[in-house]
Amino acid sequence: MSAQLIEAAQAGDRESITAVVSCAHSHVRRFAEHLCASPQDAEDAAQEALIILYRKIGSLRATGALASWMFRIVRNECLRRARLLLERREEAETRLATSAEDEAIRRLEAELVARAIQELPDVQRRVLIMRDVLGHPGRRVAEALGLSNAAMKSQLHRARSSLRLSLADMNGPAENP
């Protein structure tokens, strides 16, 4: 990019500004891709930097400083986006944080479920764990346990029903509204 083109852009010539922005886009985008966390953030940061370039090129003092000025804008935009991402993540973690009482209740419920699963017959317990806990496909569970697909589905249905009844009994009778 020539110094004359940059000077004309600084002077406010719209065609020169457009040419400078157009020439800078690929460099700015490539730099943003190396700094930002995601391709979307890189594209947004590059666009933001180009908008700033378009609006404020007249305030640039030295034509030779254009590249470093642009890269500084991109870096700052990528950092700003990273900070926003961290803040959102921290807010989400704060919302997910539970009180000691909630955690104790959650652990008690997990113990009740574990005890109910242990009480299931061996085949039902294995089918339920492989299918619902570990997430294995039904066909793989059937093969691993030496069952037909229909038998595996039947055992899974029985295990789920037994588990539901067992947990209902542990929690006491349901109240009618």
GROMACS .gro file of C-alpha atoms in nm:
model
  177
    1MET     CA    1   0.000   0.000   0.000
    2SER     CA    2   0.153   0.329  -0.104
    3ALA     CA    3   0.212   0.624   0.125
    4GLN     CA    4   0.025   0.845  -0.124
    5LEU     CA    5  -0.286   0.628  -0.098
    6ILE     CA    6  -0.274   0.641   0.282
    7GLU     CA    7  -0.222   1.018   0.278
    8ALA     CA    8  -0.518   1.064   0.043
    9ALA     CA    9  -0.729   0.847   0.276
   10GLN     CA   10  -0.616   1.055   0.574
   11ALA     CA   11  -0.722   1.364   0.385
   12GLY     CA   12  -1.073   1.219   0.352
   13ASP     CA   13  -1.076   1.091  -0.007
   14ARG     CA   14  -1.349   0.824   0.001
   15GLU     CA   15  -1.206   0.615  -0.284
   16SER     CA   16  -0.868   0.609  -0.110
   17ILE     CA   17  -1.027   0.514   0.221
   18THR     CA   18  -1.216   0.232   0.050
   19ALA     CA   19  -0.895   0.113  -0.118
   20VAL     CA   20  -0.701   0.121   0.212
   21VAL     CA   21  -0.976  -0.073   0.393
   22SER     CA   22  -0.997  -0.323   0.109
   23CYS     CA   23  -0.619  -0.377   0.104
   24ALA     CA   24  -0.602  -0.414   0.482
   25HIS     CA   25  -0.886  -0.665   0.514
   26SER     CA   26  -0.696  -0.987   0.441
   27HIS     CA   27  -0.404  -0.890   0.669
   28VAL     CA   28  -0.633  -0.783   0.951
   29ARG     CA   29  -0.844  -1.098   0.917
   30ARG     CA   30  -0.538  -1.327   0.921
   31PHE     CA   31  -0.401  -1.153   1.230
   32ALA     CA   32  -0.739  -1.178   1.405
   33GLU     CA   33  -0.759  -1.551   1.330
   34HIS     CA   34  -0.434  -1.602   1.522
   35LEU     CA   35  -0.548  -1.400   1.823
   36CYS     CA   36  -0.918  -1.466   1.868
   37ALA     CA   37  -1.077  -1.769   2.028
   38SER     CA   38  -1.309  -1.857   1.741
   39PRO     CA   39  -1.344  -1.789   1.368
   40GLN     CA   40  -1.660  -1.589   1.441
   41ASP     CA   41  -1.476  -1.368   1.690
   42ALA     CA   42  -1.191  -1.325   1.441
   43GLU     CA   43  -1.430  -1.211   1.169
   44ASP     CA   44  -1.610  -0.976   1.410
   45ALA     CA   45  -1.281  -0.834   1.539
   46ALA     CA   46  -1.152  -0.781   1.185
   47GLN     CA   47  -1.475  -0.607   1.086
   48GLU     CA   48  -1.462  -0.387   1.394
   49ALA     CA   49  -1.101  -0.292   1.319
   50LEU     CA   50  -1.190  -0.204   0.960
   51ILE     CA   51  -1.481   0.010   1.076
   52ILE     CA   52  -1.250   0.196   1.312
   53LEU     CA   53  -0.998   0.237   1.029
   54TYR     CA   54  -1.268   0.376   0.803
   55ARG     CA   55  -1.394   0.621   1.066
   56LYS     CA   56  -1.065   0.735   1.216
   57ILE     CA   57  -0.799   0.714   0.945
   58GLY     CA   58  -0.788   1.092   0.946
   59SER     CA   59  -0.653   1.086   1.303
   60LEU     CA   60  -0.359   0.864   1.206
   61ARG     CA   61  -0.045   1.078   1.236
   62ALA     CA   62   0.216   0.882   1.041
   63THR     CA   63   0.142   0.685   0.725
   64GLY     CA   64   0.403   0.426   0.820
   65ALA     CA   65   0.216   0.351   1.144
   66LEU     CA   66  -0.096   0.220   0.971
   67ALA     CA   67  -0.010  -0.150   1.006
   68SER     CA   68   0.086  -0.131   1.373
   69TRP     CA   69  -0.222   0.083   1.444
   70MET     CA   70  -0.450  -0.171   1.275
   71PHE     CA   71  -0.292  -0.467   1.451
   72ARG     CA   72  -0.325  -0.290   1.787
   73ILE     CA   73  -0.697  -0.236   1.718
   74VAL     CA   74  -0.742  -0.603   1.626
   75ARG     CA   75  -0.548  -0.717   1.934
   76ASN     CA   76  -0.757  -0.497   2.162
   77GLU     CA   77  -1.081  -0.619   2.004
   78CYS     CA   78  -0.979  -0.984   2.042
   79LEU     CA   79  -0.884  -0.922   2.405
   80ARG     CA   80  -1.216  -0.747   2.466
   81ARG     CA   81  -1.403  -1.043   2.320
   82ALA     CA   82  -1.201  -1.288   2.530
   83ARG     CA   83  -1.281  -1.088   2.844
   84LEU     CA   84  -1.652  -1.095   2.756
   85LEU     CA   85  -1.635  -1.471   2.705
   86LEU     CA   86  -1.469  -1.518   3.045
   87GLU     CA   87  -1.722  -1.291   3.214
   88ARG     CA   88  -2.012  -1.486   3.059
   89ARG     CA   89  -1.854  -1.814   3.168
   90GLU     CA   90  -1.803  -1.683   3.523
   91GLU     CA   91  -2.165  -1.564   3.535
   92ALA     CA   92  -2.283  -1.905   3.420
   93GLU     CA   93  -2.068  -2.077   3.683
   94THR     CA   94  -2.203  -1.843   3.949
   95ARG     CA   95  -2.559  -1.929   3.847
   96LEU     CA   96  -2.473  -2.300   3.860
   97ALA     CA   97  -2.306  -2.274   4.198
   98THR     CA   98  -2.529  -2.432   4.458
   99SER     CA   99  -2.558  -2.389   4.828
  100ALA     CA  100  -2.423  -2.649   5.067
  101GLU     CA  101  -2.780  -2.760   5.132
  102ASP     CA  102  -2.851  -2.807   4.761
  103GLU     CA  103  -2.528  -3.003   4.721
  104ALA     CA  104  -2.616  -3.229   5.016
  105ILE     CA  105  -2.960  -3.297   4.868
  106ARG     CA  106  -2.808  -3.373   4.527
  107ARG     CA  107  -2.562  -3.620   4.684
  108LEU     CA  108  -2.839  -3.786   4.884
  109GLU     CA  109  -3.047  -3.828   4.567
  110ALA     CA  110  -2.745  -3.972   4.383
  111GLU     CA  111  -2.693  -4.223   4.665
  112LEU     CA  112  -3.059  -4.327   4.648
  113VAL     CA  113  -3.036  -4.381   4.271
  114ALA     CA  114  -2.711  -4.578   4.308
  115ARG     CA  115  -2.867  -4.798   4.577
  116ALA     CA  116  -3.177  -4.858   4.363
  117ILE     CA  117  -2.960  -4.955   4.064
  118GLN     CA  118  -2.756  -5.197   4.281
  119GLU     CA  119  -3.077  -5.372   4.384
  120LEU     CA  120  -3.168  -5.454   4.022
  121PRO     CA  121  -3.111  -5.809   3.892
  122ASP     CA  122  -2.768  -5.847   3.731
  123VAL     CA  123  -2.877  -5.841   3.365
  124GLN     CA  124  -3.112  -5.546   3.416
  125ARG     CA  125  -2.843  -5.355   3.604
  126ARG     CA  126  -2.586  -5.416   3.330
  127VAL     CA  127  -2.828  -5.320   3.050
  128LEU     CA  128  -2.935  -5.003   3.233
  129ILE     CA  129  -2.578  -4.894   3.308
  130MET     CA  130  -2.447  -4.967   2.959
  131ARG     CA  131  -2.743  -4.807   2.785
  132ASP     CA  132  -2.853  -4.515   3.006
  133VAL     CA  133  -2.540  -4.431   3.204
  134LEU     CA  134  -2.264  -4.504   2.954
  135GLY     CA  135  -2.478  -4.425   2.649
  136HIS     CA  136  -2.383  -4.730   2.441
  137PRO     CA  137  -2.606  -4.807   2.142
  138GLY     CA  138  -2.865  -5.078   2.202
  139ARG     CA  139  -2.715  -5.315   1.945
  140ARG     CA  140  -2.372  -5.296   2.112
  141VAL     CA  141  -2.525  -5.357   2.457
  142ALA     CA  142  -2.714  -5.660   2.328
  143GLU     CA  143  -2.400  -5.803   2.165
  144ALA     CA  144  -2.183  -5.741   2.473
  145LEU     CA  145  -2.430  -5.917   2.700
  146GLY     CA  146  -2.514  -6.199   2.457
  147LEU     CA  147  -2.877  -6.096   2.422
  148SER     CA  148  -3.101  -6.045   2.124
  149ASN     CA  149  -3.194  -5.685   2.055
  150ALA     CA  150  -3.553  -5.757   2.165
  151ALA     CA  151  -3.436  -5.920   2.490
  152MET     CA  152  -3.207  -5.624   2.563
  153LYS     CA  153  -3.498  -5.380   2.511
  154SER     CA  154  -3.719  -5.589   2.738
  155GLN     CA  155  -3.455  -5.599   3.013
  156LEU     CA  156  -3.401  -5.224   2.978
  157HIS     CA  157  -3.775  -5.158   3.009
  158ARG     CA  158  -3.797  -5.379   3.319
  159ALA     CA  159  -3.491  -5.210   3.472
  160ARG     CA  160  -3.632  -4.861   3.417
  161SER     CA  161  -3.972  -4.960   3.556
  162SER     CA  162  -3.817  -5.125   3.862
  163LEU     CA  163  -3.593  -4.826   3.919
  164ARG     CA  164  -3.889  -4.586   3.899
  165LEU     CA  165  -4.089  -4.792   4.150
  166SER     CA  166  -3.793  -4.833   4.383
  167LEU     CA  167  -3.722  -4.459   4.386
  168ALA     CA  168  -4.090  -4.381   4.443
  169ASP     CA  169  -4.092  -4.621   4.743
  170MET     CA  170  -3.773  -4.463   4.885
  171ASN     CA  171  -3.923  -4.115   4.859
  172GLY     CA  172  -4.244  -4.220   5.030
  173PRO     CA  173  -4.600  -4.215   4.899
  174ALA     CA  174  -4.688  -3.944   4.651
  175GLU     CA  175  -4.915  -3.672   4.782
  176ASN     CA  176  -5.233  -3.591   4.596
  177PRO     CA  177  -5.275  -3.220   4.519
   0.00000   0.00000   0.00000
